[in-house]
Coordinates of C-alpha atoms and ligand atoms in Angstrom, one line a residue:
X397 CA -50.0 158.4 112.7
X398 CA -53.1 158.4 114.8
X399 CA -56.0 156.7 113.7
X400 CA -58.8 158.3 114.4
X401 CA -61.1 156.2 116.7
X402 CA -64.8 156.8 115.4
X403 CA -65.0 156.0 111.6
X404 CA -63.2 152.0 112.6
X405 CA -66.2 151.8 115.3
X406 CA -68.9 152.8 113.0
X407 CA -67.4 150.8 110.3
X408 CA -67.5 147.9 113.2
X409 CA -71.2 148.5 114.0
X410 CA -71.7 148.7 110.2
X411 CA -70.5 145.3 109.9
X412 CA -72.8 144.0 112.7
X413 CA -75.8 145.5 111.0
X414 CA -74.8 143.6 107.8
X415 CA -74.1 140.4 109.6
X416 CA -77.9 140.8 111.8
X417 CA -79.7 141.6 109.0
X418 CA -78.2 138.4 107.1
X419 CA -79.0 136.4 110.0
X420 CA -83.0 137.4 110.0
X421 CA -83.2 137.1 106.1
X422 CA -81.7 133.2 107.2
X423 CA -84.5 133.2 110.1
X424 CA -87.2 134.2 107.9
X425 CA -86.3 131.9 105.3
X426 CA -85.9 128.7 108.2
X427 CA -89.6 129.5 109.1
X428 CA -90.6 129.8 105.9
X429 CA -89.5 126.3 105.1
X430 CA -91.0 124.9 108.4
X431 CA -94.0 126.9 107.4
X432 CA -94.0 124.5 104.1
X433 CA -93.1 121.5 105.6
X434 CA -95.6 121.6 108.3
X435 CA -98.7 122.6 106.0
X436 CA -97.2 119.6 103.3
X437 CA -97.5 117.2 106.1
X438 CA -100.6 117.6 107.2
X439 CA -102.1 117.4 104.0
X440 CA -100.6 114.2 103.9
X441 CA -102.9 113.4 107.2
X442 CA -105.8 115.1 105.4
X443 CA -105.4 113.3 102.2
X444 CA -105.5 109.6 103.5
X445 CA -108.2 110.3 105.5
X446 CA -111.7 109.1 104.3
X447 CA -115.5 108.4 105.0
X448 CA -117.4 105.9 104.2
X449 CA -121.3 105.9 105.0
X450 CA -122.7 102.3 105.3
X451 CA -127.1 101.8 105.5
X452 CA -128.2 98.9 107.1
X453 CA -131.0 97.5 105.9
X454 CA -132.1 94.9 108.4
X455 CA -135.4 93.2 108.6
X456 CA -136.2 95.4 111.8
X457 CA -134.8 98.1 110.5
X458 CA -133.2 100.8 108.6
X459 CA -129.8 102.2 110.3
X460 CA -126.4 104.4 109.2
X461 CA -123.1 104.6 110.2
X462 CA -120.7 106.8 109.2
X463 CA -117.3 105.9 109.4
X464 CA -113.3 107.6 109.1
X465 CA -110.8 106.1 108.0
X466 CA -107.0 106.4 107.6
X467 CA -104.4 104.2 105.3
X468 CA -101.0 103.8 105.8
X469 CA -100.9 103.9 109.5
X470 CA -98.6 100.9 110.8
X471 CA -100.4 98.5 113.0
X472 CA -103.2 96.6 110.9
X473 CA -101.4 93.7 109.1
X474 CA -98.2 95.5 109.0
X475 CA -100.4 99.0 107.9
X476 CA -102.2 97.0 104.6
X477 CA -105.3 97.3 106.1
X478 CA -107.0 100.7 106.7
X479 CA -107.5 102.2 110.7
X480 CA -111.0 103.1 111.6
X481 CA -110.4 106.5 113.2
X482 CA -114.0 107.1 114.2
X483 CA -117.7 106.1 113.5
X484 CA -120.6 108.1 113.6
X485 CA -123.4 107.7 115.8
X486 CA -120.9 108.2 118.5
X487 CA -122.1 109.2 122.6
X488 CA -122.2 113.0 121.4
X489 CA -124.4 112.3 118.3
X490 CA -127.0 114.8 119.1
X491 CA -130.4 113.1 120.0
X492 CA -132.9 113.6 117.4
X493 CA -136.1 111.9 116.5
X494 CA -133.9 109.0 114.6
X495 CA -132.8 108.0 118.6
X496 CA -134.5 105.4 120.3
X497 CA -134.6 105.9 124.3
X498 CA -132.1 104.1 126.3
X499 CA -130.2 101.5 124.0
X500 CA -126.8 100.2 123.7
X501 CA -126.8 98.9 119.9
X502 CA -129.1 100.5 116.8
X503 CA -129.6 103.4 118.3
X504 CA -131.0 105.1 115.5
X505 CA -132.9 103.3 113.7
X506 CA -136.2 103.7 111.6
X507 CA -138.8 100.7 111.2
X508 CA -140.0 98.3 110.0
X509 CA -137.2 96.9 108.0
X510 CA -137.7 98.4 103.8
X511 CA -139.0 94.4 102.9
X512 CA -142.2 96.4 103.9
X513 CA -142.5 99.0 101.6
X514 CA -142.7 97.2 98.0
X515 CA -144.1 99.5 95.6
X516 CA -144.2 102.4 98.5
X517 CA -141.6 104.8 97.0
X518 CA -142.5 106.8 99.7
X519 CA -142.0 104.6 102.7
X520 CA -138.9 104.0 101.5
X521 CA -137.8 107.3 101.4
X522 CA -139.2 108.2 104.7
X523 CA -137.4 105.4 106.3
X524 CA -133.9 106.3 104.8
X525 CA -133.4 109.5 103.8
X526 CA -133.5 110.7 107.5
X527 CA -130.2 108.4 107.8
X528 CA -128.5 110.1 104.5
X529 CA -129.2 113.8 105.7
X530 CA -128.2 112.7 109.1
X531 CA -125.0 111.3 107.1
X532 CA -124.0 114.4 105.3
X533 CA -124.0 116.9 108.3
X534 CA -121.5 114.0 109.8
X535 CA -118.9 114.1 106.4
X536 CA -117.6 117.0 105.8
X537 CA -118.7 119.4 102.7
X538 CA -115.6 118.9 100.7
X539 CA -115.5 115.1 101.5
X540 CA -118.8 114.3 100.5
X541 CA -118.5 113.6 96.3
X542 CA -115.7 111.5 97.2
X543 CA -117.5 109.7 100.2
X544 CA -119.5 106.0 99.0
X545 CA -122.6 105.8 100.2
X546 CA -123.4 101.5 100.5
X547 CA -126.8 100.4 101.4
X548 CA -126.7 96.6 102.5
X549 CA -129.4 94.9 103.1
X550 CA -130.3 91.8 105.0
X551 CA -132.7 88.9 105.6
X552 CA -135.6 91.2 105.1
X553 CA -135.1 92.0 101.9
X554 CA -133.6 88.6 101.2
X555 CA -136.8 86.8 101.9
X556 CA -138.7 88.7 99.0
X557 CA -139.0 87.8 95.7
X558 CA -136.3 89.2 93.5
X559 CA -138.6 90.9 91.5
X560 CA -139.7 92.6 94.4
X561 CA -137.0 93.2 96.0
X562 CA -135.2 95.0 93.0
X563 CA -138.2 97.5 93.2
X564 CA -137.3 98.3 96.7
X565 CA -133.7 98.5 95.5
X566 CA -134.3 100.9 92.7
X567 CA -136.5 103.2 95.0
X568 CA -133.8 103.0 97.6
X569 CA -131.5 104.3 94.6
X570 CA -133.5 107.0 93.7
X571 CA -132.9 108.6 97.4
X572 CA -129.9 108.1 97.3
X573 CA -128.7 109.3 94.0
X574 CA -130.7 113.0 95.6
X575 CA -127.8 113.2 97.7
X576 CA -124.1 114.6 97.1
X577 CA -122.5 111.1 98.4
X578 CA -120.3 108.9 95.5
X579 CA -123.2 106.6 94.5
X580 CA -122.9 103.1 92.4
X581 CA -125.3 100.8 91.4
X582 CA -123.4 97.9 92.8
X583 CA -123.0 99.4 96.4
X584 CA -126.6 99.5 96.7
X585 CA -128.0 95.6 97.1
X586 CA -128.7 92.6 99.1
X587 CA -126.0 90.8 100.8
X588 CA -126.0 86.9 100.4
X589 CA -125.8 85.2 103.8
X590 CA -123.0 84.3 103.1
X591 CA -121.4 88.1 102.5
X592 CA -123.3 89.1 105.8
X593 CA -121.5 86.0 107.8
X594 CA -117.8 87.5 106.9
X595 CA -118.6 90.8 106.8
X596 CA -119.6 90.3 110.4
X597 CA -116.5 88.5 111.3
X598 CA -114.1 90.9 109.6
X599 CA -115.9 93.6 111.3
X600 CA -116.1 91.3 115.0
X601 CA -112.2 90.6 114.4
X602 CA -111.0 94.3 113.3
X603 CA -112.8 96.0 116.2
X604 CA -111.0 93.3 118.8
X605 CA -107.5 94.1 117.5
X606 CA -107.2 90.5 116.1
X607 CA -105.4 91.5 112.9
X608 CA -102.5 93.0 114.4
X609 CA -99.1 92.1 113.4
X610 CA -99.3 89.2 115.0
X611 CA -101.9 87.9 112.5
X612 CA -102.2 85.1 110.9
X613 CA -100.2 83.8 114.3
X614 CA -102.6 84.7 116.4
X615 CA -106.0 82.9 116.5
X616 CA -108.9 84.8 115.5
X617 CA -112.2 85.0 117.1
X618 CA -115.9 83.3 116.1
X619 CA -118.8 84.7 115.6
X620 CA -122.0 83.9 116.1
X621 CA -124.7 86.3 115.0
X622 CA -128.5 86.2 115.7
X623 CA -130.2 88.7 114.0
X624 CA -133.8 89.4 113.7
X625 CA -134.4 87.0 110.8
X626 CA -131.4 85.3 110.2
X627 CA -128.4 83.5 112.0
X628 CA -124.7 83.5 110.7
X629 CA -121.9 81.0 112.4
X630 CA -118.6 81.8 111.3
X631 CA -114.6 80.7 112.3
X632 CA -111.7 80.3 110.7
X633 CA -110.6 76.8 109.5
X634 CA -107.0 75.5 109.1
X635 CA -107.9 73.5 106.1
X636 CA -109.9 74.8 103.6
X637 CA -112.1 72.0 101.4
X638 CA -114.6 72.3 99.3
X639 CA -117.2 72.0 101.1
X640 CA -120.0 75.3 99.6
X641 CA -120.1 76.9 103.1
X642 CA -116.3 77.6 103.2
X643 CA -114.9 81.2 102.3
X644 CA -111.4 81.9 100.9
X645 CA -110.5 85.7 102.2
X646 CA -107.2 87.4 101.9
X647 CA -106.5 90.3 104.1
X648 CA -105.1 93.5 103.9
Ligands
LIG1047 C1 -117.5 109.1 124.7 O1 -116.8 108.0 124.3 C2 -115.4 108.1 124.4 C3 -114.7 106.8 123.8 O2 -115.2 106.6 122.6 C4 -115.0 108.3 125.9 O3 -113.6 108.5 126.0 C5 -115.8 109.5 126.4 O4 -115.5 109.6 127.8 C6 -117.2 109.3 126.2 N1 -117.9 110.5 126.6 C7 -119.1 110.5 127.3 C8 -119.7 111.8 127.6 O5 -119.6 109.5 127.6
LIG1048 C1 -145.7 96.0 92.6 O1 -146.0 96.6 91.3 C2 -145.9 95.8 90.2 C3 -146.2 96.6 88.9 O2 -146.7 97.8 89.2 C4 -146.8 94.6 90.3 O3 -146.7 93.7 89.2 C5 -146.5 93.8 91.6 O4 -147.4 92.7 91.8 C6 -146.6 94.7 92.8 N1 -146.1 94.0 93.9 C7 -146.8 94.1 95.1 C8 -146.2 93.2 96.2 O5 -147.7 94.9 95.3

């Protein structure tokens, strides 16, 4: 019997069709699941990123820096501590008013330092809130309620009587608290000089890549720090006594 030839090879071509459409529906759903992967991992990224705005209130002068951070990212003490990925100024921080001529350090910065502005509400908000305006252009809309906002100050405030220095506090509060940054009570005070001494080495030792994983192995670096009205001396001791000007710290 003879088979005719043309119903098998359309019945062939029908079987291709099935089998290329099964193969784009398996297509479509591969990309679809890259699609999801892709967008979950990036949030990841987006999600341990942060800001953190820091004022400086040093007896010269009032300055800001913004900075973004990331956790989780191996390096740091074996990835406990979190990696600065930027701070703000930065050499395409557009010059404004805040920016003082040719300088390598404290760029912007208002002055005096707030010591001079006890019961001057004003002064005090005409020497920072430049800095926290400046700050929120820099973090980004949906960032900013979960951004802290710390305002440190120094040997200027430090030299005044308490009384008077918590006035300065509270006004610098009240500027703050106008803004949409994460805002506590606590954040906004005077460092001891103590505070400002390891602060400043933690800072001096971070930026130079001494707490790698080599840490504690490898030594750490000294600091000596002459501000405008105070001096810190800091380095790490093998032996820690009990002597008032010794620091226990835990890293990471
Ligand atoms: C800005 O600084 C970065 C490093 O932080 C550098 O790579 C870049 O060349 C600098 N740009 C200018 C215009 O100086
Ligand atoms: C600031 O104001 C308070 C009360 O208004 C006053 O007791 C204090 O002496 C003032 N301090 C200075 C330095 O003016």
């Amino acid at each position: 019997m003879e088979v005719p030839k043309s119903p098998s090879k359309y019945k062939r071509i029908a079987k291709h069709k099935w089998l290329i459409k099964f193969g784009l529906v398996i297509l479509v759903m591969l990309l679809l699941f890259l699609g999801f992967y892709l967008e979950s991992e990036t949030g990841k990224l987006n999600a341990s990123s942060y800001y953190t705005v820091v004022v400086d209130c040093g007896s010269t002068g009032t300055r800001v820096n913004v900075y973004e951070w990331m956790v989780g990212v191996k390096g740091a003490i074996k990835g406990n501590l979190p990696v600065l990925l930027h701070s703000y100024p930065d050499n395409t921080t557009k010059r404004s008013s805040l920016w003082k001529g040719s300088c390598q350090y404290h760029c912007m910065q208002t002055e005096p330092g707030l010591h001079n502005f006890i019961n001057d509400s004003l002064g005090v908000r005409q020497a920072l809130e430049p800095f926290i305006v400046w700050a929120e252009q820099v973090v980004p809309r949906e960032m900013r309620g979960n951004t802290p906002a710390f305002v440190l100050a120094t040997a200027g405030l430090r030299g005044l009587a308490l009384e008077d220095a918590d006035r300065v506090l509270g006004d610098i509060e009240a500027v703050v608290k106008g803004h949409s940054f994460m805002m506590s009570k606590s954040w906004i005070r005077v460092l001891s000089g103590k505070e400002e001494a390891y602060y400043g080495w933690v800072a001096l030792n971070y930026r130079m890549g001494t707490f790698d994983e080599n840490y504690p192995k490898s030594p750490t670096l000294g600091l000596v720090d002459i501000g405008g009205s105070s001096l810190q001396i800091v380095a790490e001791i093998d032996v820690a006594g009990d002597d008032v000007h010794v620091m226990k710290s835990r890293l990471g």
